[in-house]
Structures are given as structure tokens and as C-alpha cells.
Amino acid sequence: MSDGFHVYDTTLRDGSQQEGLNLSVQDKLVLARHLDSLGVGFIEGGWPGANPKDTEFFRLARTELDLKHAQLAAFGATRRAGLKAADDPQVAALRESRAPVVTLVAKSHDRHVELALRTTLEENLAMIRDTVSHLRAEGQRVFVDAEHFFDGFKANRAYALEVVRAAAEAGADVVALCDTNGGMLPDELADVVHEVVDLGARVGIHCHDDSGCAVANSLAAVRAGATHVQGCANGYGERSGNANLFTVIGNLQLKRGMRVVADEQLAEMTRIAHAVSEVTNVTLSSQTPYVGHSAFAHKAGLHASAIKVDPDLYQHIDPMVVGNDMRMLVSSMSGRASVELKGKELGYDLSGQKAAEVVSRVKDLESRGYTFEAADASFELLLREELAGARTSYFTVESWRVIVEQRPDGVQISEATVKVHAKGERIIATGEGNGPVNALDTALRVALERLYPELANLELVDFKVRILEGSHGTDAITRVLIDSSDGKAEWGTVGVGENIIAASWQALEEAVTYCLLRAGYDAS
């Protein structure tokens, strides 16, 4: 790990303050391993002594974490007013964490000192000097987060700068300037950072996203001389979140030419972003820069025509550099180039008149409510039908029905019956579920699993229903999207109809068909 530039992650502490995000000790250990594999230099594990969970994390980290790239940082506050650092229980918890790095939050806004800490400006400086020098003497490296620095600078420039001097002179390796309220804009922030850098202290940056500028502010600070940047995975954090550390890393390395992580680690960034999302149970926005599912997805026909000639015409980087991939979306906006590229992506040659025929059919289906953007499996089945002149079929449906029973105890049970023909057999099967679609799924698999054992691996991952605009009342057109998985990959299918169960059956039938196609069965 080079000490020339610091990438400092605070997901486990500041990021966990996001509404609805709750991390167990084991979650934090898993996240630390993911972040270490990205190559960040420091991982802030939490505030030992402030809550039992964080204290336990640092205890377990000593035996259960084998970090290859990062050092753990323990977060805490300067000593309380009127105490010596050596006698303060909170400072003792920082020592006892055995973290090689301690990050101290210190007040740098005069009003916060007087109103929140209820002490004098001079005592606040003494608290900073005493705590930093004490922890340094105990063998720990110390960073200082100058809280509310930019607001404090505007209110009392001389005092905010004095806080930086006091921390640096006491032995703090870095003083991170915090835009705690997230209200700064890049140009004004850069001017302030430049002035602080001129003091001679090593300067870091910690930005919140309340004005939508956290990443831009972080980049501006680095441009102005900051050599330590803090942020959170996927932009997690209180209120509007913190600077998205993945976006910051991507921009610094790919736009500014700074080597902040190894190339092979950068290529893992998309995987790590989604792995973090799974652990936190917070869905990653598909439009997240660099790592989002839609970050390199193209829909408009004009874009597709250009990409067919040269992908760089509508992509700012090669998505593989960050472990992502280009995707072509098929929709009513698609032209021939979009369909040809999507066909190529799926392994089909759609040159000549066939591409035009597929485009015409897609636009007709979308005018009736279908969408293929999130239903790649349905689109591939449509392509195969156009190329072969017949639908891919492993079974034919004679009939299906589903009954919903409301029991006296308030429990609802759905029971479905399906009649299908497969491999020369007529099969009747029933299934129960906690809803009509679940019951139909169970019945269809009961009917087919004996003939197609691979269906045992099929799982419905997600189910979305939308009443289409312009439709009203009980005659409304319903669109159903089903995401399925066989444990190795996920795919989407779509169904449309006036009856929500019929639309669901259509999407379900295609999900099963696609599963069997992936399994390599010969279709009729």
C-alpha cells in the first residue's frame, strides 16, 4: 500500500448511518473483506466504546480478518473537556481496539464548539492536541476529521485554520476537511482546500452529498492538493449519503490518470459493488456510474447505429475495465442496428431482411404493452421463433386453472391445476402456493420435473406487475415481469393481458421454456 495517496473507506461507520441500513458484526467483517479486495488503503471499522457492536467488531477483526491491502481505522472523538486524554474512557476504548490507525472527529466550527461541546475555543484546541499526542505516544497513527470545516471556515476562518494547525502540530498525519452538511459546491470548496494545503499540513477530504456534489467536491479537493479521500461504497450514508467511493476511484484512476488501485482490482469494482449491495440488502441503483447494471446499456437506435461502428462513440470507457459490460436494450425505440447488436450479443446472426422483421414485430408487441428491456429471455425466444419459423417448445398447455381459498383463520391458500403434453405424455398436476402465481409455478414444475430434472434448480427471483397507462378499471391491460434463476444465471420474461393471472402464466411459461433451453434440451 503506497502512502502517497490514501483511499479511505468509511462504509462500516458513516455508511451504516443510512436510514434502513443495519449491519451485524458478521456483515461488517464480510464487507471489510470485499473492500480490502478492491485495494482501499484504510477501512474505518466503527466507533469502539460507543456501542457493543463496534467494540466486538474490533475484537473479532484481530483474529478473523486477514487484510491484504487495507489497515483498520477506529473512529472516535477527542477527549472530553476538563479531562486528560489518558483518563478518558472513550480514548481508552480507541487504544484498546488495537487498530493501527485512529481517526478522531474534532470540532472546527466555533459555534459547534460553544453550543454542542459547551466549552471554550481554546479548550477545544487543547482537547485536539492532547488526544492526538497521547494516541501517537501509544503507537497509533492518527488522522483527524475536522467536522463542519467548510461551514466553520465561512463563519470564523482564523479558528478553522487554527484547528488544522493544532492537529498537525500534535502529530496528526492527515487532517480531513469535512463537508458535514454536504452543502458546498466544487469551485468554492477547491479554493478553501487550496488555502489549507498552503499551511503545510497533509489534507484529506470527506464529503456528503446533500447538494449532489459529493463526488465532484472530492475530485475538486484532490485537484486542489488533498492526498487523502474518504467515501462510502455505493454512496451509502446519512441523509443523501456520502461520496460514492467507487465513482471517486473510477474518476481518479480513469479520468485523472492516478493509480489509486491496481488495474486488476479496478476490474473487480462492479462485482464488489453488487456484493456489498447484497450484504447490506440495499438495492444498487441500476444507473450508478461505472458499476450500475445500466451504466453501459444502450436503447436508442441512433446510439446503436454508432456503437455498431465503434463502441467508443457512445461509451466514455471500456466497461470491462471496471468489470462491467455493454448491454443493448430492445424496445420500441430500437432500430435495425439495436436488434442486430442484441442478436449478436445473444449469439444470433440477424443480418439482412430478418433484422427488419424482428424490429417490426418488437415495435408491434411494445405498442400492445410488452417490453423487452428487462426481458432478455422473452426476446431471445422471439428471435428463435423468427429465425426458425416456430416457437421453441418443450411442452404444450392443454389448460390451467387456479383457485384461491380464504380460510376462516384469515389464511389464503392458492391451488392450481395444469394439464400439459410433453414427450408424448398427457400430464395433470396440482400445486399449492401462497398466491396464484406461486401455485401455478409449483403445479407446472410438478408436471414437468420428472421429464426435465433441471427444473428443480429453477427459482422465481422477482415478480413485478404494472397496470399500463391509458387502461382503466377491470379491463386494464396488465404487464408482468418475472425474473428467474437456475443458480448460475438470471433472466427475465414478460407477459401481457387483461387478466393478471393469464399475463403471469405467459411470463412463467416462457421462464420454464428458457430454463430448459439453457439446460440444452432439444425443442420441438
Coordinates of C-alpha atoms in Angstrom, one line a residue:
M1 CA 0.0 0.0 0.0
S2 CA 1.5 3.3 -1.1
D3 CA 1.2 6.1 1.4
G4 CA 1.4 8.8 -1.3
F5 CA -2.3 8.9 -1.7
H6 CA -5.0 7.5 0.6
V7 CA -8.3 5.9 -0.3
Y8 CA -10.2 5.7 2.9
D9 CA -13.5 3.8 3.2
T10 CA -16.0 4.7 5.9
T11 CA -18.9 2.4 4.9
L12 CA -18.8 0.4 8.1
R13 CA -19.2 3.5 10.2
D14 CA -20.5 6.6 8.3
G15 CA -22.3 4.5 5.6
S16 CA -24.1 2.4 8.2
Q17 CA -25.9 5.6 9.4
Q18 CA -28.1 5.4 6.3
E19 CA -31.8 5.0 7.0
G20 CA -32.8 1.4 6.8
L21 CA -29.2 0.0 6.7
N22 CA -28.4 -2.2 9.6
L23 CA -25.2 -4.2 9.8
S24 CA -24.4 -7.1 12.1
V25 CA -20.8 -7.7 13.2
Q26 CA -20.5 -10.5 10.7
D27 CA -21.8 -8.2 8.0
K28 CA -19.1 -5.8 8.8
L29 CA -16.4 -8.5 8.6
V30 CA -17.7 -9.6 5.2
L31 CA -17.8 -6.0 3.9
A32 CA -14.3 -5.4 5.1
R33 CA -13.0 -8.4 3.1
H34 CA -14.8 -7.1 0.0
L35 CA -13.4 -3.6 0.4
D36 CA -9.9 -4.9 1.1
S37 CA -10.0 -6.9 -2.2
L38 CA -10.7 -3.6 -4.0
G39 CA -7.4 -2.3 -2.7
V40 CA -8.5 0.6 -0.5
G41 CA -5.8 1.8 1.9
F42 CA -8.0 2.2 5.1
I43 CA -11.2 0.7 6.3
E44 CA -12.9 2.6 9.1
G45 CA -14.5 -0.2 11.3
G46 CA -16.6 1.8 13.6
W47 CA -16.5 3.6 17.0
P48 CA -15.3 1.2 19.7
G49 CA -16.6 2.1 23.1
A50 CA -19.6 3.9 21.7
N51 CA -21.6 0.7 21.1
P52 CA -21.0 -3.0 21.8
K53 CA -21.3 -4.0 18.2
D54 CA -18.3 -1.9 17.1
T55 CA -16.3 -2.9 20.1
E56 CA -16.9 -6.6 19.2
F57 CA -16.0 -5.9 15.6
F58 CA -12.5 -4.8 16.5
R59 CA -12.1 -7.7 18.9
L60 CA -13.0 -10.2 16.2
A61 CA -11.1 -8.4 13.5
R62 CA -7.8 -9.3 15.2
T63 CA -8.3 -13.0 14.6
E64 CA -10.9 -13.2 11.7
L65 CA -9.7 -10.5 9.3
D66 CA -6.5 -11.1 7.3
L67 CA -6.4 -7.9 5.3
K68 CA -4.0 -7.9 2.3
H69 CA -4.2 -4.2 1.4
A70 CA -6.1 -2.1 4.0
Q71 CA -5.4 -1.1 7.5
L72 CA -8.3 -0.8 10.0
A73 CA -9.1 2.5 11.5
A74 CA -11.0 3.0 14.7
F75 CA -13.2 6.1 14.8
G76 CA -13.7 8.2 17.9
A77 CA -13.8 11.7 19.4
T78 CA -11.2 13.9 21.1
R79 CA -11.2 13.7 24.9
R80 CA -13.9 15.4 26.9
A81 CA -13.4 18.9 28.2
G82 CA -11.7 19.0 31.5
L83 CA -10.2 15.5 31.4
K84 CA -6.8 14.3 30.4
A85 CA -6.8 12.1 27.3
A86 CA -5.1 9.3 29.3
D87 CA -8.0 9.3 31.7
D88 CA -10.9 9.5 29.2
P89 CA -12.8 6.2 28.8
Q90 CA -13.6 6.9 25.2
V91 CA -10.0 7.4 24.4
A92 CA -9.1 4.2 26.3
A93 CA -11.5 2.3 24.0
L94 CA -9.6 3.6 21.0
R95 CA -6.3 2.4 22.5
E96 CA -7.8 -1.0 23.4
S97 CA -9.2 -1.5 19.9
R98 CA -5.6 -2.1 18.8
A99 CA -6.4 -0.6 15.5
P100 CA -3.2 0.7 13.8
V101 CA -5.0 3.9 12.8
V102 CA -7.3 6.1 14.9
T103 CA -9.5 8.7 13.2
L104 CA -10.6 11.5 15.6
V105 CA -13.5 13.7 14.9
A106 CA -12.8 17.3 16.1
K107 CA -14.9 20.4 16.1
S108 CA -13.7 23.1 13.7
H109 CA -16.8 25.3 13.7
D110 CA -16.7 27.8 16.5
R111 CA -20.5 27.7 17.1
H112 CA -20.4 23.9 17.4
V113 CA -17.6 24.2 20.0
E114 CA -19.6 26.6 22.1
L115 CA -23.1 25.2 21.6
A116 CA -22.5 21.4 21.1
L117 CA -19.4 20.8 23.2
R118 CA -20.2 23.6 25.6
T119 CA -16.6 24.6 26.1
T120 CA -14.3 27.3 25.0
L121 CA -12.5 27.6 21.7
E122 CA -9.1 27.3 23.5
E123 CA -10.1 24.2 25.4
N124 CA -11.3 22.6 22.1
L125 CA -7.8 23.1 20.7
A126 CA -6.3 21.7 23.9
M127 CA -8.6 18.6 23.5
I128 CA -7.3 18.1 20.0
R129 CA -3.6 18.5 20.9
D130 CA -3.8 16.3 24.0
T131 CA -5.7 13.4 22.3
V132 CA -3.6 13.3 19.2
S133 CA -0.3 13.4 21.1
H134 CA -1.5 10.8 23.6
L135 CA -2.5 8.3 20.9
R136 CA 0.7 8.9 19.0
A137 CA 2.7 8.2 22.1
E138 CA 0.7 4.9 22.4
G139 CA 2.0 3.9 18.9
Q140 CA -1.2 4.6 16.9
R141 CA -1.3 6.6 13.7
V142 CA -3.8 9.4 14.0
F143 CA -6.0 11.1 11.4
V144 CA -8.3 14.0 12.3
D145 CA -11.7 14.6 10.8
A146 CA -12.3 18.4 11.0
E147 CA -16.1 18.3 11.4
H148 CA -18.2 21.0 9.7
F149 CA -14.9 22.5 8.5
F150 CA -16.2 24.4 5.5
D151 CA -19.1 26.0 7.3
G152 CA -16.7 26.8 10.1
F153 CA -14.3 28.4 7.7
K154 CA -17.0 30.7 6.4
A155 CA -18.0 31.6 9.9
N156 CA -14.6 32.0 11.5
R157 CA -11.7 31.4 9.1
A158 CA -8.9 32.0 11.6
Y159 CA -10.3 29.5 14.1
A160 CA -10.9 26.8 11.5
L161 CA -7.4 27.1 10.3
E162 CA -6.1 27.0 13.9
V163 CA -7.8 23.6 14.4
V164 CA -5.9 22.3 11.4
R165 CA -2.6 23.7 12.8
A166 CA -3.2 22.3 16.2
A167 CA -3.9 18.8 14.9
A168 CA -0.9 18.8 12.6
E169 CA 1.5 20.1 15.2
A170 CA 0.3 17.5 17.7
G171 CA 1.2 14.7 15.2
A172 CA -1.9 14.0 13.1
D173 CA -0.7 12.5 9.8
V174 CA -3.8 13.8 8.0
V175 CA -6.4 16.4 8.7
A176 CA -9.6 15.5 6.6
L177 CA -11.7 18.6 5.9
C178 CA -15.4 17.5 6.3
D179 CA -18.3 19.0 4.3
T180 CA -20.5 17.6 7.0
N181 CA -23.7 19.3 5.9
G182 CA -23.0 18.5 2.2
G183 CA -23.8 22.0 1.0
M184 CA -20.5 23.0 -0.7
L185 CA -20.0 23.4 -4.4
P186 CA -16.8 22.3 -6.2
D187 CA -15.3 25.7 -7.1
E188 CA -15.7 27.3 -3.6
L189 CA -14.6 24.1 -1.9
A190 CA -11.4 23.9 -4.0
D191 CA -10.5 27.4 -3.0
V192 CA -10.7 26.6 0.6
V193 CA -8.8 23.3 0.3
H194 CA -6.0 25.1 -1.6
E195 CA -5.7 27.6 1.2
V196 CA -5.5 24.9 3.8
V197 CA -2.9 22.9 1.8
D198 CA -0.7 26.1 1.9
L199 CA -0.5 25.7 5.7
G200 CA 1.8 22.6 5.2
A201 CA -0.5 20.0 6.8
R202 CA -1.4 16.9 4.9
V203 CA -5.0 17.4 3.8
G204 CA -7.9 15.0 3.3
I205 CA -11.5 15.4 2.1
H206 CA -14.8 13.9 3.4
C207 CA -17.9 15.0 1.5
H208 CA -21.6 14.4 2.0
D209 CA -24.0 14.5 -1.0
D210 CA -26.8 16.8 0.2
S211 CA -26.2 19.2 -2.8
G212 CA -25.5 16.3 -5.2
C213 CA -21.8 17.3 -5.4
A214 CA -20.0 14.9 -3.1
V215 CA -18.1 13.1 -5.8
A216 CA -17.4 16.4 -7.7
N217 CA -16.3 18.0 -4.4
S218 CA -14.0 15.1 -3.7
L219 CA -12.3 15.4 -7.1
A220 CA -12.0 19.2 -6.8
A221 CA -10.3 18.7 -3.4
V222 CA -7.8 16.3 -4.8
R223 CA -7.1 18.7 -7.7
A224 CA -6.5 21.4 -5.1
G225 CA -4.0 19.3 -3.2
A226 CA -5.8 16.8 -0.9
T227 CA -4.0 13.5 -0.8
H228 CA -6.5 11.5 1.3
V229 CA -10.1 10.9 0.1
Q230 CA -12.9 9.4 2.2
G231 CA -16.1 7.9 0.9
C232 CA -18.6 5.0 1.2
A233 CA -19.3 2.0 -1.0
N234 CA -22.3 2.8 -3.3
G235 CA -22.6 6.2 -1.8
Y236 CA -24.2 5.0 1.4
G237 CA -24.6 7.4 4.3
E238 CA -26.9 9.5 6.4
R239 CA -29.5 11.8 4.6
S240 CA -28.4 11.9 0.9
G241 CA -25.3 9.8 1.5
N242 CA -21.5 10.2 1.3
A243 CA -19.3 10.5 -1.8
N244 CA -19.6 7.2 -3.7
L245 CA -16.1 5.8 -3.2
F246 CA -16.4 3.6 -6.3
T247 CA -17.2 6.6 -8.5
V248 CA -14.4 8.6 -7.0
I249 CA -11.9 5.7 -7.6
G250 CA -13.1 5.3 -11.2
N251 CA -12.8 9.0 -11.9
L252 CA -9.4 9.4 -10.3
Q253 CA -7.9 6.4 -12.0
L254 CA -9.6 6.6 -15.4
K255 CA -10.0 10.3 -15.8
R256 CA -7.2 11.9 -13.8
G257 CA -4.6 9.1 -14.5
M258 CA -3.9 8.5 -10.8
R259 CA -3.1 4.9 -10.0
V260 CA -5.1 4.5 -6.7
V261 CA -5.7 0.8 -7.0
A262 CA -4.2 -1.9 -9.2
D263 CA -5.8 -2.5 -12.6
E264 CA -6.9 -6.0 -11.7
Q265 CA -8.6 -4.6 -8.5
L266 CA -10.4 -1.9 -10.6
A267 CA -11.7 -4.7 -12.8
E268 CA -13.4 -6.2 -9.7
M269 CA -15.2 -3.0 -8.8
T270 CA -18.5 -3.9 -10.4
R271 CA -18.6 -7.3 -8.7
I272 CA -17.7 -5.8 -5.3
A273 CA -20.3 -3.0 -5.6
H274 CA -23.0 -5.6 -6.2
A275 CA -21.6 -7.9 -3.5
V276 CA -21.8 -5.0 -1.0
S277 CA -25.4 -4.4 -2.1
E278 CA -26.3 -8.0 -1.3
V279 CA -24.7 -7.8 2.2
T280 CA -26.4 -4.5 3.1
N281 CA -29.7 -5.5 1.4
V282 CA -29.8 -2.1 -0.2
T283 CA -30.6 -2.3 -3.9
L284 CA -27.9 -0.7 -6.0
S285 CA -29.4 1.8 -8.5
S286 CA -29.0 0.4 -12.0
Q287 CA -27.8 3.9 -13.1
T288 CA -24.9 4.1 -10.7
P289 CA -21.9 5.3 -12.7
Y290 CA -19.3 2.7 -13.6
V291 CA -20.9 -0.2 -11.7
G292 CA -24.6 0.0 -12.3
H293 CA -26.4 -2.6 -14.4
S294 CA -27.5 0.2 -16.8
A295 CA -24.2 2.2 -16.8
F296 CA -23.3 0.9 -20.3
A297 CA -26.8 0.0 -21.5
H298 CA -27.9 1.4 -24.9
K299 CA -31.5 1.8 -26.0
A300 CA -31.9 4.4 -28.7
G301 CA -31.5 3.3 -32.3
L302 CA -29.2 6.2 -33.1
H303 CA -26.8 5.1 -30.3
A304 CA -26.9 1.5 -31.6
S305 CA -26.0 2.5 -35.1
A306 CA -22.9 4.4 -33.9
I307 CA -21.9 1.6 -31.5
K308 CA -22.1 -0.9 -34.3
V309 CA -19.3 1.1 -36.0
D310 CA -17.3 1.8 -32.8
P311 CA -18.5 1.2 -29.2
D312 CA -16.3 4.2 -28.0
L313 CA -18.6 6.6 -29.8
Y314 CA -21.2 6.3 -27.0
Q315 CA -19.2 5.0 -24.1
H316 CA -16.8 7.0 -22.0
I317 CA -14.7 4.0 -21.1
D318 CA -14.4 0.3 -22.0
P319 CA -16.8 -1.2 -19.4
M320 CA -14.6 -4.3 -18.9
V321 CA -12.0 -2.0 -17.2
V322 CA -14.3 -1.8 -14.2
G323 CA -15.7 -5.3 -14.6
N324 CA -19.0 -4.2 -16.2
D325 CA -20.4 -5.0 -19.6
M326 CA -22.1 -3.2 -22.5
R327 CA -25.8 -4.2 -23.0
M328 CA -28.1 -3.5 -25.8
L329 CA -31.8 -2.9 -24.9
V330 CA -34.5 -3.8 -27.3
S331 CA -37.6 -1.5 -27.3
S332 CA -39.9 0.5 -29.5
M333 CA -37.1 3.0 -29.8
S334 CA -34.9 0.3 -31.3
G335 CA -33.7 0.4 -34.9
R336 CA -32.2 -2.3 -37.0
A337 CA -28.7 -1.8 -35.6
S338 CA -30.0 -2.3 -32.0
V339 CA -31.6 -5.6 -32.9
E340 CA -28.6 -6.8 -34.8
L341 CA -26.3 -5.9 -31.9
K342 CA -28.6 -7.5 -29.4
G343 CA -28.9 -10.6 -31.6
K344 CA -25.1 -10.8 -31.8
E345 CA -24.8 -10.4 -28.0
L346 CA -27.1 -13.4 -27.7
G347 CA -25.3 -15.4 -30.4
Y348 CA -27.7 -15.0 -33.4
D349 CA -27.0 -13.6 -36.8
L350 CA -29.7 -11.1 -37.8
S351 CA -28.3 -9.7 -41.0
G352 CA -30.5 -8.8 -43.9
Q353 CA -34.2 -8.7 -44.0
K354 CA -34.6 -10.8 -40.8
A355 CA -33.5 -7.9 -38.6
A356 CA -36.1 -5.6 -40.1
E357 CA -38.8 -8.2 -39.5
V358 CA -37.7 -8.5 -35.8
V359 CA -37.8 -4.7 -35.4
S360 CA -41.3 -4.6 -36.9
R361 CA -42.5 -7.3 -34.6
V362 CA -40.9 -5.8 -31.5
K363 CA -42.5 -2.4 -32.1
D364 CA -45.9 -4.1 -32.7
L365 CA -45.6 -6.0 -29.4
E366 CA -44.5 -3.0 -27.5
S367 CA -47.4 -1.0 -28.8
R368 CA -49.6 -3.6 -27.1
G369 CA -47.8 -3.3 -23.8
Y370 CA -44.8 -5.7 -24.0
T371 CA -41.3 -4.6 -23.0
F372 CA -38.1 -6.4 -23.7
E373 CA -35.6 -4.2 -21.9
A374 CA -35.8 -6.3 -18.7
A375 CA -36.9 -9.5 -20.5
D376 CA -33.9 -10.8 -22.4
A377 CA -35.2 -14.3 -22.3
S378 CA -38.5 -13.5 -23.9
F379 CA -36.6 -11.5 -26.6
E380 CA -34.3 -14.5 -27.3
L381 CA -37.3 -16.8 -27.6
L382 CA -38.8 -14.3 -30.0
L383 CA -35.6 -14.3 -32.1
R384 CA -35.5 -18.1 -32.2
E385 CA -39.1 -18.1 -33.4
E386 CA -38.4 -15.6 -36.1
L387 CA -35.3 -17.5 -37.3
A388 CA -36.8 -21.0 -37.1
G389 CA -40.4 -20.1 -38.1
A390 CA -41.8 -21.8 -34.9
R391 CA -41.8 -21.2 -31.2
T392 CA -39.3 -23.1 -29.1
S393 CA -41.4 -25.7 -27.3
Y394 CA -40.8 -28.4 -24.8
F395 CA -44.4 -28.9 -23.7
T396 CA -47.8 -27.7 -24.8
V397 CA -50.5 -26.5 -22.5
E398 CA -53.9 -28.0 -22.7
S399 CA -55.4 -25.9 -19.8
W400 CA -54.7 -24.4 -16.5
R401 CA -56.8 -23.1 -13.6
V402 CA -56.2 -21.6 -10.2
I403 CA -58.4 -21.4 -7.1
V404 CA -57.9 -19.0 -4.1
E405 CA -59.3 -20.3 -0.8
Q406 CA -59.9 -17.8 2.0
R407 CA -59.9 -19.8 5.3
P408 CA -61.8 -18.8 8.5
D409 CA -58.5 -18.1 10.2
G410 CA -57.6 -15.5 7.6
V411 CA -55.0 -17.6 5.8
Q412 CA -55.3 -17.6 2.0
I413 CA -54.2 -20.7 0.0
S414 CA -54.0 -20.9 -3.8
E415 CA -54.4 -24.2 -5.6
A416 CA -53.5 -24.6 -9.2
T417 CA -54.1 -27.5 -11.7
V418 CA -52.3 -27.7 -15.0
K419 CA -52.7 -30.1 -17.9
V420 CA -49.8 -30.3 -20.3
H421 CA -48.4 -32.6 -23.0
A422 CA -44.7 -33.4 -23.0
K423 CA -42.6 -36.1 -24.6
G424 CA -45.7 -37.9 -25.8
E425 CA -47.4 -37.9 -22.4
R426 CA -50.5 -36.1 -21.1
I427 CA -49.8 -34.9 -17.6
I428 CA -52.2 -33.5 -15.0
A429 CA -50.6 -31.9 -11.9
T430 CA -51.7 -29.8 -9.0
G431 CA -49.8 -27.5 -6.7
E432 CA -50.4 -25.2 -3.7
G433 CA -48.8 -21.8 -3.1
N434 CA -49.1 -18.6 -1.1
G435 CA -50.5 -16.9 -4.2
P436 CA -51.9 -17.8 -7.6
V437 CA -48.6 -17.4 -9.4
N438 CA -46.7 -19.4 -6.8
A439 CA -49.3 -22.2 -7.1
L440 CA -49.1 -22.2 -10.9
D441 CA -45.3 -22.4 -10.8
T442 CA -45.5 -25.3 -8.3
A443 CA -48.0 -27.2 -10.4
L444 CA -46.1 -26.7 -13.7
R445 CA -42.9 -27.9 -12.1
V446 CA -44.6 -30.9 -10.6
A447 CA -45.9 -31.8 -14.0
L448 CA -42.5 -31.5 -15.8
E449 CA -39.7 -32.2 -13.3
R450 CA -39.9 -36.0 -13.9
L451 CA -39.2 -35.4 -17.6
Y452 CA -36.9 -32.4 -17.1
P453 CA -35.0 -32.8 -13.8
E454 CA -33.1 -29.5 -14.3
L455 CA -36.3 -27.6 -13.3
A456 CA -35.6 -28.5 -9.7
N457 CA -33.0 -25.7 -9.9
L458 CA -35.4 -23.1 -11.2
E459 CA -36.3 -20.3 -8.8
L460 CA -38.5 -17.2 -9.2
V461 CA -36.4 -14.4 -8.0
D462 CA -38.7 -11.4 -8.6
F463 CA -42.2 -10.6 -9.7
K464 CA -43.4 -7.2 -10.9
V465 CA -46.9 -6.1 -12.0
R466 CA -47.7 -2.9 -13.7
I467 CA -51.1 -1.6 -14.9
L468 CA -50.4 0.2 -18.1
E469 CA -51.2 3.8 -18.7
G470 CA -54.3 4.5 -20.6
S471 CA -56.0 1.5 -19.2
H472 CA -58.8 1.7 -16.5
G473 CA -61.0 -0.4 -14.4
T474 CA -61.3 -4.2 -14.6
D475 CA -60.5 -4.1 -18.4
A476 CA -57.0 -2.6 -17.7
I477 CA -54.0 -4.2 -19.5
T478 CA -51.5 -5.7 -17.1
R479 CA -47.8 -6.3 -17.7
V480 CA -46.0 -8.9 -15.6
L481 CA -42.2 -9.2 -15.5
I482 CA -40.7 -12.3 -13.9
D483 CA -37.0 -12.7 -13.0
S484 CA -35.9 -16.3 -12.7
S485 CA -32.6 -18.1 -11.9
D486 CA -31.2 -21.6 -12.2
G487 CA -28.4 -20.9 -9.7
K488 CA -26.0 -20.0 -12.4
A489 CA -27.7 -17.1 -14.2
E490 CA -30.7 -14.9 -14.0
W491 CA -33.2 -14.0 -16.9
G492 CA -36.3 -12.0 -17.3
T493 CA -39.6 -12.9 -19.1
V494 CA -42.7 -10.8 -19.8
G495 CA -46.4 -11.5 -20.1
V496 CA -49.2 -9.1 -21.1
G497 CA -53.0 -9.4 -20.8
E498 CA -56.3 -8.1 -19.4
N499 CA -56.1 -10.9 -16.7
I500 CA -53.2 -10.6 -14.3
I501 CA -53.1 -14.4 -13.8
A502 CA -53.0 -15.0 -17.6
A503 CA -50.2 -12.5 -18.0
S504 CA -48.3 -14.1 -15.2
W505 CA -48.8 -17.6 -16.7
Q506 CA -47.4 -16.3 -20.0
A507 CA -44.2 -15.0 -18.3
L508 CA -44.0 -18.1 -16.2
E509 CA -44.3 -20.5 -19.2
E510 CA -41.5 -18.6 -21.0
A511 CA -39.3 -18.7 -17.9
V512 CA -39.6 -22.5 -17.8
T513 CA -39.1 -22.8 -21.5
Y514 CA -35.9 -20.7 -21.3
C515 CA -34.6 -22.8 -18.4
L516 CA -34.9 -25.9 -20.5
L517 CA -33.3 -24.1 -23.4
R518 CA -30.3 -23.3 -21.2
A519 CA -30.2 -26.9 -20.0
G520 CA -29.6 -28.0 -23.6
Y521 CA -32.7 -30.0 -24.3
D522 CA -33.8 -30.4 -27.9
A523 CA -37.0 -28.5 -28.6
S524 CA -39.8 -29.5 -30.9

